[in-house]
């Protein structure tokens, strides 16, 4: 062997290129790559212990660089963050109220609440609304509708969310190409309709600064009723999407409205369910009025408003609402089944003994609701000479029963629906459906009502 061995390749390279921290040799050394024997496009196979290969250095330089990038929160001067700072611990004595107060009497409390209500009215803030300027500045250029929606949603943050696991959607008007009836039946749109209508009932304030629908709910509860009116024009001005969905899918949307109204009523009067099990929303002032003669297939399953004279009515009958059956063989109570308007609901098999029946109605657990059928006829003044007046049947349920009698001229708002009638099929020889109006709101156009609506200018 030669006495002067040749230097390794790495040393030869270092003679021509200095070993600076940013040099290629330094970077290769940190990665454990030999600049001569290793090609840039090929990685060496992993070793069981790479620290032995690198002389025990590992990735220490990278770790030190990483530690130097952030702030050490647990250093020697950590306790300086908790040092006393007297100049910041002083408070303005004029803003501190350290006086002791005695308990208010009932009269003093009522006087204080009346004073606060007066202050809220002067500030334009009704019950359930937030003070103007609390969430946003009055100088912002945002539209007023957007500001009101932000305040309404903030006022509802403390409300418990129902139907956990179902998220409401913000863009309710985007139906994804589905019909409105199918869209509102989904969990997300249904919850959004529920929340928007509940916010509308709780936060709408009229021009006088009065929370209109909370006052209507209070009046309803004082009279032990189970329904109150909602003006369609007000709903359209505040919630355009709900006003668009309502005439197109009235059965589904009105069901959601009733649930939201019941939630608001029970929030104001927690024990009112003992008086009225269900709360109904009555839609008034629907803009378009249809004649009985002009009702066609186009109006099926839509919310319509028509007028006429009541020519006949049945008695108030009990209609099955929620049914439970007794299995005759084992005595097991089957149900509940909710009765629909078109067909009778019956159980298939008994879940206890797996028998096919027979079943008997359980009279104790079955619930009923009031049902009345009336016939309305075109008013004599609206029928052309030589033509017979048309008539149409209407169904009244709940507190709408006995609100009108034969001879009354009424305005009826309801859902124009159809039902299967076997007698018509036998008579005509092909399938025909009988049409009926399921009433939602009734107003009598009698002389007393006209007098009540007259103003001083009319007189």
CSV table of C-alpha atoms in Angstrom, one decimal:
chain,number,residue,atom,x,y,z
A,1,UNK,CA,0.0,0.0,0.0
A,2,UNK,CA,1.1,3.5,-0.6
A,3,UNK,CA,2.2,5.6,2.4
A,4,UNK,CA,0.2,8.6,1.2
A,5,UNK,CA,-3.3,7.3,0.6
A,6,UNK,CA,-5.4,9.2,-1.8
A,7,UNK,CA,-8.0,11.4,-0.2
A,8,UNK,CA,-11.6,10.2,-0.4
A,9,UNK,CA,-13.8,11.5,-3.2
A,10,UNK,CA,-15.7,13.8,-0.9
A,11,UNK,CA,-12.5,15.5,0.2
A,12,UNK,CA,-11.6,16.0,-3.5
A,13,UNK,CA,-14.8,17.7,-4.1
A,14,UNK,CA,-14.5,19.9,-1.1
A,15,UNK,CA,-11.2,21.3,-2.5
A,16,UNK,CA,-13.1,22.8,-5.4
A,17,UNK,CA,-16.3,23.7,-3.7
A,18,UNK,CA,-16.3,25.3,-0.2
A,19,UNK,CA,-18.4,23.6,2.5
A,20,UNK,CA,-20.9,26.4,3.2
A,21,UNK,CA,-24.3,25.8,4.9
A,22,UNK,CA,-26.1,26.4,1.6
A,23,UNK,CA,-23.7,24.5,-0.6
A,24,UNK,CA,-24.7,21.3,-2.4
A,25,UNK,CA,-22.1,19.3,-0.3
A,26,UNK,CA,-23.6,20.5,2.9
A,27,UNK,CA,-27.2,19.7,1.8
A,28,UNK,CA,-26.1,16.3,0.7
A,29,UNK,CA,-24.3,15.6,3.9
A,30,UNK,CA,-27.4,16.5,5.9
A,31,UNK,CA,-29.5,14.2,3.9
A,32,UNK,CA,-26.9,11.4,4.1
A,33,UNK,CA,-26.3,11.3,0.4
A,34,UNK,CA,-22.9,10.8,-1.1
A,35,UNK,CA,-22.4,13.3,-3.9
A,36,UNK,CA,-20.3,10.9,-6.0
A,37,UNK,CA,-21.8,7.5,-5.6
A,38,UNK,CA,-25.4,8.6,-5.4
A,39,UNK,CA,-27.4,9.8,-8.4
A,40,UNK,CA,-29.9,12.6,-7.9
A,41,UNK,CA,-32.8,10.5,-9.3
A,42,UNK,CA,-32.2,7.4,-7.2
A,43,UNK,CA,-32.9,7.0,-3.4
A,44,UNK,CA,-31.0,4.6,-1.3
A,45,UNK,CA,-32.9,1.8,0.4
A,46,UNK,CA,-33.9,2.4,4.0
A,47,UNK,CA,-31.6,1.1,6.8
A,48,UNK,CA,-32.8,-0.3,10.0
A,49,UNK,CA,-30.9,2.4,11.9
A,50,UNK,CA,-30.0,5.5,9.9
A,51,UNK,CA,-28.3,7.2,12.9
A,52,UNK,CA,-25.5,4.6,12.8
A,53,UNK,CA,-24.9,5.4,9.1
A,54,UNK,CA,-24.8,9.1,9.7
A,55,UNK,CA,-22.6,8.9,12.7
A,56,UNK,CA,-25.4,9.4,15.3
A,57,UNK,CA,-26.3,12.8,14.0
A,58,UNK,CA,-29.7,11.9,12.5
A,59,UNK,CA,-31.8,15.0,11.6
A,60,UNK,CA,-30.6,17.2,14.4
A,61,UNK,CA,-29.9,20.2,12.2
A,62,UNK,CA,-33.4,20.3,10.8
A,63,UNK,CA,-34.9,19.9,14.2
A,64,UNK,CA,-32.9,22.8,15.5
A,65,UNK,CA,-34.0,25.0,12.6
A,66,UNK,CA,-37.6,24.1,13.2
A,67,UNK,CA,-37.4,25.0,16.9
A,68,UNK,CA,-36.0,28.4,16.1
A,69,UNK,CA,-38.9,29.3,13.9
A,70,UNK,CA,-41.6,29.6,16.7
A,71,UNK,CA,-41.8,31.2,20.1
A,72,UNK,CA,-41.1,29.1,23.2
A,73,UNK,CA,-44.1,29.5,25.4
A,74,UNK,CA,-42.5,27.6,28.3
A,75,UNK,CA,-39.2,29.5,28.6
A,76,UNK,CA,-37.5,31.0,31.6
A,77,UNK,CA,-39.5,34.2,31.3
A,78,UNK,CA,-42.9,32.5,31.3
A,79,UNK,CA,-43.8,33.9,34.6
A,80,UNK,CA,-43.5,37.5,33.3
A,81,UNK,CA,-46.8,37.1,31.6
A,82,UNK,CA,-48.5,36.9,35.1
A,83,UNK,CA,-46.6,39.8,36.7
A,84,UNK,CA,-48.8,42.4,38.5
A,85,UNK,CA,-49.5,45.5,36.4
A,86,UNK,CA,-51.2,48.1,38.7
A,87,UNK,CA,-51.7,50.6,35.9
A,88,UNK,CA,-54.0,48.1,34.2
A,89,UNK,CA,-55.8,46.9,37.2
A,90,UNK,CA,-57.6,50.2,38.0
A,91,UNK,CA,-61.2,50.7,37.2
A,92,UNK,CA,-63.2,53.9,36.8
A,93,UNK,CA,-65.1,54.4,40.1
A,94,UNK,CA,-67.9,56.2,38.2
A,95,UNK,CA,-68.7,53.0,36.3
A,96,UNK,CA,-68.8,50.7,39.4
A,97,UNK,CA,-72.0,50.2,41.2
A,98,UNK,CA,-71.2,48.9,44.7
A,99,UNK,CA,-74.4,50.0,46.4
A,100,UNK,CA,-76.6,47.4,48.1
A,101,UNK,CA,-80.2,47.1,47.1
A,102,UNK,CA,-83.2,45.6,48.8
A,103,UNK,CA,-85.5,43.1,47.1
A,104,UNK,CA,-88.2,44.7,44.9
A,105,UNK,CA,-91.8,44.3,45.8
A,106,UNK,CA,-94.4,43.1,43.3
A,107,UNK,CA,-95.6,46.6,42.5
A,108,UNK,CA,-92.1,48.0,42.1
A,109,UNK,CA,-91.1,45.2,39.8
A,110,UNK,CA,-94.2,45.8,37.6
A,111,UNK,CA,-93.4,49.5,37.4
A,112,UNK,CA,-89.8,48.7,36.4
A,113,UNK,CA,-90.9,46.3,33.7
A,114,UNK,CA,-93.4,48.9,32.4
A,115,UNK,CA,-90.6,51.4,32.2
A,116,UNK,CA,-88.3,49.0,30.3
A,117,UNK,CA,-91.1,48.2,27.9
A,118,UNK,CA,-91.6,51.9,27.3
A,119,UNK,CA,-87.9,52.3,26.6
A,120,UNK,CA,-88.0,49.4,24.1
A,121,UNK,CA,-90.9,51.0,22.2
A,122,UNK,CA,-89.1,54.3,22.0
A,123,UNK,CA,-86.0,52.5,20.6
A,124,UNK,CA,-88.1,50.6,18.1
A,125,UNK,CA,-87.4,47.3,19.6
A,126,UNK,CA,-90.2,44.9,20.4
A,127,UNK,CA,-90.2,41.8,22.5
A,128,UNK,CA,-87.8,39.2,21.1
A,129,UNK,CA,-85.9,41.7,19.0
A,130,UNK,CA,-82.4,43.0,19.6
A,131,UNK,CA,-81.6,46.7,19.9
A,132,UNK,CA,-80.7,48.6,16.8
A,133,UNK,CA,-77.0,49.0,16.4
A,134,UNK,CA,-76.1,46.0,18.7
A,135,UNK,CA,-74.9,43.7,15.9
A,136,UNK,CA,-74.1,46.3,13.2
A,137,UNK,CA,-73.6,50.0,12.8
A,138,UNK,CA,-76.4,52.1,11.4
A,139,UNK,CA,-73.9,53.6,8.9
A,140,UNK,CA,-73.4,50.4,7.0
A,141,UNK,CA,-74.6,50.3,3.4
A,142,UNK,CA,-76.2,46.9,3.7
A,143,UNK,CA,-79.9,46.6,2.7
A,144,UNK,CA,-82.4,46.8,5.5
A,145,UNK,CA,-83.8,43.4,4.8
A,146,UNK,CA,-80.3,41.8,5.3
A,147,UNK,CA,-79.8,43.7,8.6
A,148,UNK,CA,-83.2,42.5,9.9
A,149,UNK,CA,-82.4,38.9,8.9
A,150,UNK,CA,-79.0,39.1,10.7
A,151,UNK,CA,-80.7,40.5,13.9
A,152,UNK,CA,-83.5,37.9,13.7
A,153,UNK,CA,-81.1,35.0,13.4
A,154,UNK,CA,-79.0,36.3,16.3
A,155,UNK,CA,-82.1,36.6,18.4
A,156,UNK,CA,-82.8,33.0,17.8
A,157,UNK,CA,-79.4,31.6,18.7
A,158,UNK,CA,-80.6,30.8,22.2
A,159,UNK,CA,-83.4,28.6,20.9
A,160,UNK,CA,-82.9,24.9,21.1
A,161,UNK,CA,-82.5,23.1,17.8
A,162,UNK,CA,-84.8,20.2,17.1
A,163,UNK,CA,-84.4,17.2,15.0
A,164,UNK,CA,-80.7,16.7,15.8
A,165,UNK,CA,-78.6,15.4,12.9
A,166,UNK,CA,-80.7,17.3,10.3
A,167,UNK,CA,-79.0,20.5,9.2
A,168,UNK,CA,-81.0,23.3,7.8
A,169,UNK,CA,-80.0,24.9,4.5
A,170,UNK,CA,-79.4,28.5,3.8
A,171,UNK,CA,-80.3,28.6,0.1
A,172,UNK,CA,-83.9,27.4,0.5
A,173,UNK,CA,-85.1,28.7,-2.9
A,174,UNK,CA,-82.7,26.4,-4.8
A,175,UNK,CA,-84.8,23.3,-5.1
A,176,UNK,CA,-82.2,21.3,-7.0
A,177,UNK,CA,-84.7,20.8,-9.9
A,178,UNK,CA,-87.2,19.0,-7.6
A,179,UNK,CA,-90.9,19.8,-7.3
A,180,UNK,CA,-91.6,22.0,-4.3
A,181,UNK,CA,-93.7,19.3,-2.6
A,182,UNK,CA,-90.8,16.9,-2.7
A,183,UNK,CA,-88.3,19.6,-1.7
A,184,UNK,CA,-90.1,20.7,1.4
A,185,UNK,CA,-90.6,17.1,2.5
A,186,UNK,CA,-86.8,16.7,2.9
A,187,UNK,CA,-85.3,17.1,6.3
A,188,UNK,CA,-83.0,20.1,5.6
A,189,UNK,CA,-85.6,22.3,3.7
A,190,UNK,CA,-88.3,21.4,6.2
A,191,UNK,CA,-86.2,22.5,9.1
A,192,UNK,CA,-85.3,25.7,7.3
A,193,UNK,CA,-88.9,26.5,6.6
A,194,UNK,CA,-89.7,25.8,10.2
A,195,UNK,CA,-87.0,28.1,11.5
A,196,UNK,CA,-87.8,30.9,9.2
A,197,UNK,CA,-91.5,30.9,10.0
A,198,UNK,CA,-90.8,30.7,13.7
A,199,UNK,CA,-88.5,33.7,13.5
A,200,UNK,CA,-91.2,35.5,11.5
A,201,UNK,CA,-93.8,35.0,14.2
A,202,UNK,CA,-91.4,36.0,17.0
A,203,UNK,CA,-89.7,39.0,15.5
A,204,UNK,CA,-92.1,40.7,13.1
A,205,UNK,CA,-92.9,44.3,14.2
A,206,UNK,CA,-95.4,46.5,12.5
A,207,UNK,CA,-95.2,50.2,11.8
A,208,UNK,CA,-96.4,51.0,15.3
A,209,UNK,CA,-93.6,49.1,16.9
A,210,UNK,CA,-95.9,46.3,18.1
A,211,UNK,CA,-95.0,42.6,17.8
A,212,UNK,CA,-98.1,41.8,15.8
A,213,UNK,CA,-98.2,38.0,15.9
A,214,UNK,CA,-97.2,37.7,19.6
A,215,UNK,CA,-100.2,40.0,20.3
A,216,UNK,CA,-102.4,37.7,18.2
A,217,UNK,CA,-101.2,34.7,20.0
A,218,UNK,CA,-101.9,36.3,23.4
A,219,UNK,CA,-105.4,37.2,22.2
A,220,UNK,CA,-105.9,33.6,21.0
A,221,UNK,CA,-104.8,32.2,24.3
A,222,UNK,CA,-107.0,34.6,26.3
A,223,UNK,CA,-110.1,33.2,24.3
A,224,UNK,CA,-108.9,29.6,24.6
A,225,UNK,CA,-108.8,29.2,20.8
A,226,UNK,CA,-106.6,27.0,18.7
A,227,UNK,CA,-105.8,29.2,15.6
A,228,UNK,CA,-104.8,32.6,14.6
A,229,UNK,CA,-104.6,34.5,11.3
A,230,UNK,CA,-101.4,35.3,9.3
A,231,UNK,CA,-101.7,38.0,6.6
A,232,UNK,CA,-100.3,36.6,3.3
A,233,UNK,CA,-99.2,40.0,2.2
A,234,UNK,CA,-97.1,40.5,5.3
A,235,UNK,CA,-95.6,37.1,4.9
A,236,UNK,CA,-94.7,37.8,1.3
A,237,UNK,CA,-93.0,41.1,2.3
A,238,UNK,CA,-90.9,39.5,5.0
A,239,UNK,CA,-90.3,35.9,3.8
A,240,UNK,CA,-90.7,35.8,0.0
A,241,UNK,CA,-89.6,32.2,-0.3
A,242,UNK,CA,-92.2,30.9,2.1
A,243,UNK,CA,-94.9,33.0,0.4
A,244,UNK,CA,-93.8,31.3,-2.9
A,245,UNK,CA,-93.8,27.8,-1.5
A,246,UNK,CA,-97.2,28.1,0.3
A,247,UNK,CA,-99.6,28.2,-2.7
A,248,UNK,CA,-97.6,25.5,-4.6
A,249,UNK,CA,-97.4,23.0,-1.7
A,250,UNK,CA,-100.0,24.2,0.8
A,251,UNK,CA,-100.6,20.9,2.6
A,252,UNK,CA,-97.0,20.3,3.4
A,253,UNK,CA,-96.1,23.9,4.2
A,254,UNK,CA,-99.2,24.5,6.4
A,255,UNK,CA,-98.2,21.5,8.4
A,256,UNK,CA,-94.8,23.0,9.1
A,257,UNK,CA,-96.4,26.3,9.9
A,258,UNK,CA,-98.6,24.7,12.5
A,259,UNK,CA,-95.6,23.0,14.1
A,260,UNK,CA,-93.7,26.3,14.3
A,261,UNK,CA,-96.7,28.1,15.6
A,262,UNK,CA,-97.2,25.5,18.3
A,263,UNK,CA,-93.5,25.9,19.3
A,264,UNK,CA,-93.9,29.7,19.7
A,265,UNK,CA,-97.2,29.3,21.7
A,266,UNK,CA,-95.7,26.8,24.1
A,267,UNK,CA,-92.7,29.0,24.5
A,268,UNK,CA,-94.9,31.9,25.6
A,269,UNK,CA,-97.5,29.7,27.5
A,270,UNK,CA,-95.8,26.3,28.4
A,271,UNK,CA,-99.1,24.7,29.7
A,272,UNK,CA,-101.4,25.8,26.8
A,273,UNK,CA,-101.2,22.3,25.4
A,274,UNK,CA,-103.7,21.3,28.1
A,275,UNK,CA,-106.3,23.5,26.3
A,276,UNK,CA,-105.4,23.0,22.7
A,277,UNK,CA,-103.4,20.0,21.5
A,278,UNK,CA,-102.8,21.5,18.0
A,279,UNK,CA,-102.3,25.1,16.9
A,280,UNK,CA,-103.4,26.1,13.3
A,281,UNK,CA,-102.3,29.0,11.1
A,282,UNK,CA,-105.0,30.6,9.1
A,283,UNK,CA,-103.9,32.3,5.9
A,284,UNK,CA,-105.9,35.5,5.1
A,285,UNK,CA,-105.8,38.1,2.4
A,286,UNK,CA,-104.6,35.8,-0.4
A,287,UNK,CA,-104.2,38.2,-3.3
A,288,UNK,CA,-105.9,36.2,-6.1
A,289,UNK,CA,-109.6,35.4,-5.9
A,290,UNK,CA,-110.9,32.6,-8.1
A,291,UNK,CA,-114.5,32.1,-9.2
A,292,UNK,CA,-116.1,28.7,-8.5
A,293,UNK,CA,-116.8,28.4,-12.2
A,294,UNK,CA,-113.1,28.9,-13.1
A,295,UNK,CA,-111.6,26.1,-10.9
A,296,UNK,CA,-109.8,23.6,-13.2
A,297,UNK,CA,-107.2,20.9,-13.1
A,298,UNK,CA,-104.5,23.7,-12.9
A,299,UNK,CA,-105.7,24.5,-9.3
A,300,UNK,CA,-105.5,21.0,-7.9
A,301,UNK,CA,-103.5,20.7,-4.7
A,302,UNK,CA,-102.9,24.4,-4.6
A,303,UNK,CA,-104.0,27.1,-2.1
A,304,UNK,CA,-107.0,29.1,-3.6
A,305,UNK,CA,-109.4,31.8,-2.4
A,306,UNK,CA,-112.9,31.9,-3.6
A,307,UNK,CA,-116.3,33.2,-2.6
A,308,UNK,CA,-119.9,32.2,-2.6
A,309,UNK,CA,-123.1,31.6,-0.6
A,310,UNK,CA,-123.5,28.6,1.7
A,311,UNK,CA,-126.4,26.6,0.3
A,312,UNK,CA,-126.2,23.6,2.7
A,313,UNK,CA,-124.2,22.2,5.6
A,314,UNK,CA,-124.0,18.9,7.5
A,315,UNK,CA,-123.9,18.5,11.3
A,316,UNK,CA,-120.6,18.5,13.1
A,317,UNK,CA,-119.3,14.9,13.1
A,318,UNK,CA,-116.3,13.3,14.8
A,319,UNK,CA,-113.6,12.3,12.3
A,320,UNK,CA,-110.9,9.8,13.1
A,321,UNK,CA,-107.6,11.6,13.7
A,322,UNK,CA,-105.3,9.1,15.5
A,323,UNK,CA,-106.4,5.5,15.7
A,324,UNK,CA,-105.3,2.6,17.8
A,325,UNK,CA,-106.6,-1.0,17.3
A,326,UNK,CA,-107.0,-3.9,19.6
A,327,UNK,CA,-105.9,-7.4,18.4
A,328,UNK,CA,-108.8,-9.7,19.2
A,329,UNK,CA,-106.6,-12.7,19.5
A,330,UNK,CA,-103.9,-11.5,21.9
A,331,UNK,CA,-105.3,-8.1,23.1
A,332,UNK,CA,-102.2,-6.2,22.0
A,333,UNK,CA,-102.8,-2.5,21.2
A,334,UNK,CA,-101.6,-1.7,17.6
A,335,UNK,CA,-100.8,1.8,16.5
A,336,UNK,CA,-101.0,4.7,16.4
A,337,UNK,CA,-102.2,5.2,12.8
A,338,UNK,CA,-102.9,8.8,11.6
A,339,UNK,CA,-105.9,9.0,9.4
A,340,UNK,CA,-105.6,10.7,6.0
A,341,UNK,CA,-108.3,12.6,4.2
A,342,UNK,CA,-108.5,10.2,1.2
A,343,UNK,CA,-108.4,6.7,2.5
A,344,UNK,CA,-108.8,4.7,5.7
A,345,UNK,CA,-105.7,3.4,7.4
A,346,UNK,CA,-105.7,-0.1,8.7
A,347,UNK,CA,-103.1,-2.4,10.3
A,348,UNK,CA,-101.6,-5.3,8.4
A,349,UNK,CA,-100.5,-7.8,11.0
A,350,UNK,CA,-100.2,-7.8,14.8
A,351,UNK,CA,-96.6,-7.3,15.9
A,352,UNK,CA,-97.2,-9.4,19.0
A,353,UNK,CA,-98.8,-12.6,17.7
A,354,UNK,CA,-98.2,-12.1,13.9
A,355,UNK,CA,-101.8,-12.7,13.1
A,356,UNK,CA,-103.8,-10.9,10.4
A,357,UNK,CA,-106.6,-9.9,12.6
A,358,UNK,CA,-109.4,-9.3,13.3
A,359,UNK,CA,-108.8,-5.8,14.8
A,360,UNK,CA,-111.2,-3.6,16.7
A,361,UNK,CA,-110.9,0.2,17.3
A,362,UNK,CA,-109.6,1.1,20.7
A,363,UNK,CA,-112.2,3.7,21.8
A,364,UNK,CA,-110.2,4.8,24.8
A,365,UNK,CA,-106.9,5.7,23.0
A,366,UNK,CA,-108.4,6.8,19.6
A,367,UNK,CA,-108.5,10.6,19.0
A,368,UNK,CA,-111.2,12.4,17.0
A,369,UNK,CA,-111.5,15.9,15.5
A,370,UNK,CA,-114.5,17.9,14.4
A,371,UNK,CA,-115.7,17.5,10.8
A,372,UNK,CA,-118.3,19.4,8.9
A,373,UNK,CA,-119.1,19.5,5.2
A,374,UNK,CA,-120.7,22.5,3.5
A,375,UNK,CA,-121.7,23.4,0.0
A,376,UNK,CA,-121.0,26.8,-1.4
A,377,UNK,CA,-122.7,28.2,-4.5
A,378,UNK,CA,-122.0,31.1,-6.7
A,379,UNK,CA,-123.5,34.4,-5.6
A,380,UNK,CA,-126.6,35.4,-7.6
A,381,UNK,CA,-125.0,38.6,-8.8
A,382,UNK,CA,-122.0,36.9,-10.3
A,383,UNK,CA,-124.0,34.5,-12.5
A,384,UNK,CA,-124.8,35.5,-16.1
A,385,UNK,CA,-128.4,35.5,-17.3
A,386,UNK,CA,-129.6,32.1,-18.4
A,387,UNK,CA,-126.9,30.1,-16.6
A,388,UNK,CA,-127.2,28.0,-13.5
A,389,UNK,CA,-125.0,28.8,-10.5
A,390,UNK,CA,-122.1,26.3,-9.9
A,391,UNK,CA,-121.5,24.8,-6.5
A,392,UNK,CA,-118.6,23.1,-4.7
A,393,UNK,CA,-118.3,21.1,-1.5
A,394,UNK,CA,-115.9,22.3,1.2
A,395,UNK,CA,-114.7,20.5,4.3
A,396,UNK,CA,-114.4,22.3,7.6
A,397,UNK,CA,-112.3,20.9,10.4
A,398,UNK,CA,-111.3,21.9,14.0
A,399,UNK,CA,-112.5,25.3,15.1
A,400,UNK,CA,-113.8,26.2,11.6
A,401,UNK,CA,-116.9,24.1,12.2
A,402,UNK,CA,-120.1,26.1,12.7
A,403,UNK,CA,-118.4,29.3,11.6
A,404,UNK,CA,-121.0,29.8,8.9
A,405,UNK,CA,-124.6,28.7,8.3
A,406,UNK,CA,-126.7,28.3,5.1
A,407,UNK,CA,-127.5,31.7,3.6
A,408,UNK,CA,-124.2,33.3,4.6
A,409,UNK,CA,-122.0,34.8,1.9
A,410,UNK,CA,-118.4,33.8,2.7
A,411,UNK,CA,-114.9,34.1,1.4
A,412,UNK,CA,-113.1,30.7,1.6
A,413,UNK,CA,-109.4,30.0,1.5
A,414,UNK,CA,-108.3,26.4,1.3
A,415,UNK,CA,-106.6,23.6,-0.6
A,416,UNK,CA,-108.4,22.5,-3.8
A,417,UNK,CA,-108.0,18.7,-3.6
A,418,UNK,CA,-109.6,15.6,-5.2
A,419,UNK,CA,-110.8,12.3,-3.9
A,420,UNK,CA,-111.8,9.0,-5.5
A,421,UNK,CA,-115.5,8.6,-6.0
A,422,UNK,CA,-116.7,5.2,-7.2
A,423,UNK,CA,-120.2,6.4,-7.9
A,424,UNK,CA,-118.9,8.8,-10.5
A,425,UNK,CA,-116.8,6.0,-12.1
A,426,UNK,CA,-119.9,3.8,-12.4
A,427,UNK,CA,-122.0,6.6,-13.8
A,428,UNK,CA,-119.4,7.8,-16.5
A,429,UNK,CA,-117.7,4.6,-17.2
A,430,UNK,CA,-114.1,5.9,-16.8
A,431,UNK,CA,-112.1,7.1,-13.8
A,432,UNK,CA,-113.2,10.5,-12.4
A,433,UNK,CA,-112.2,12.2,-9.2
A,434,UNK,CA,-114.5,14.3,-7.1
A,435,UNK,CA,-113.1,17.7,-6.1
A,436,UNK,CA,-113.4,19.3,-2.7
A,437,UNK,CA,-112.0,22.3,-1.0
A,438,UNK,CA,-110.3,21.7,2.4
A,439,UNK,CA,-110.9,24.9,4.2
A,440,UNK,CA,-108.1,26.8,6.0
A,441,UNK,CA,-109.8,30.2,6.6
A,442,UNK,CA,-113.3,31.6,6.4
A,443,UNK,CA,-114.6,35.1,6.5
A,444,UNK,CA,-118.3,36.0,6.4
A,445,UNK,CA,-119.2,39.0,4.2
A,446,UNK,CA,-122.3,40.0,6.2
A,447,UNK,CA,-123.6,43.5,6.9
A,448,UNK,CA,-122.1,43.5,10.4
A,449,UNK,CA,-118.6,42.7,9.0
A,450,UNK,CA,-118.9,45.4,6.3
A,451,UNK,CA,-119.9,47.9,9.0
A,452,UNK,CA,-116.9,47.0,11.2
A,453,UNK,CA,-114.5,47.4,8.3
A,454,UNK,CA,-115.9,50.9,7.3
A,455,UNK,CA,-113.7,53.8,8.2
A,456,UNK,CA,-114.6,57.4,8.9
A,457,UNK,CA,-113.9,58.4,5.3
A,458,UNK,CA,-116.3,55.8,4.0
A,459,UNK,CA,-119.1,57.2,6.3
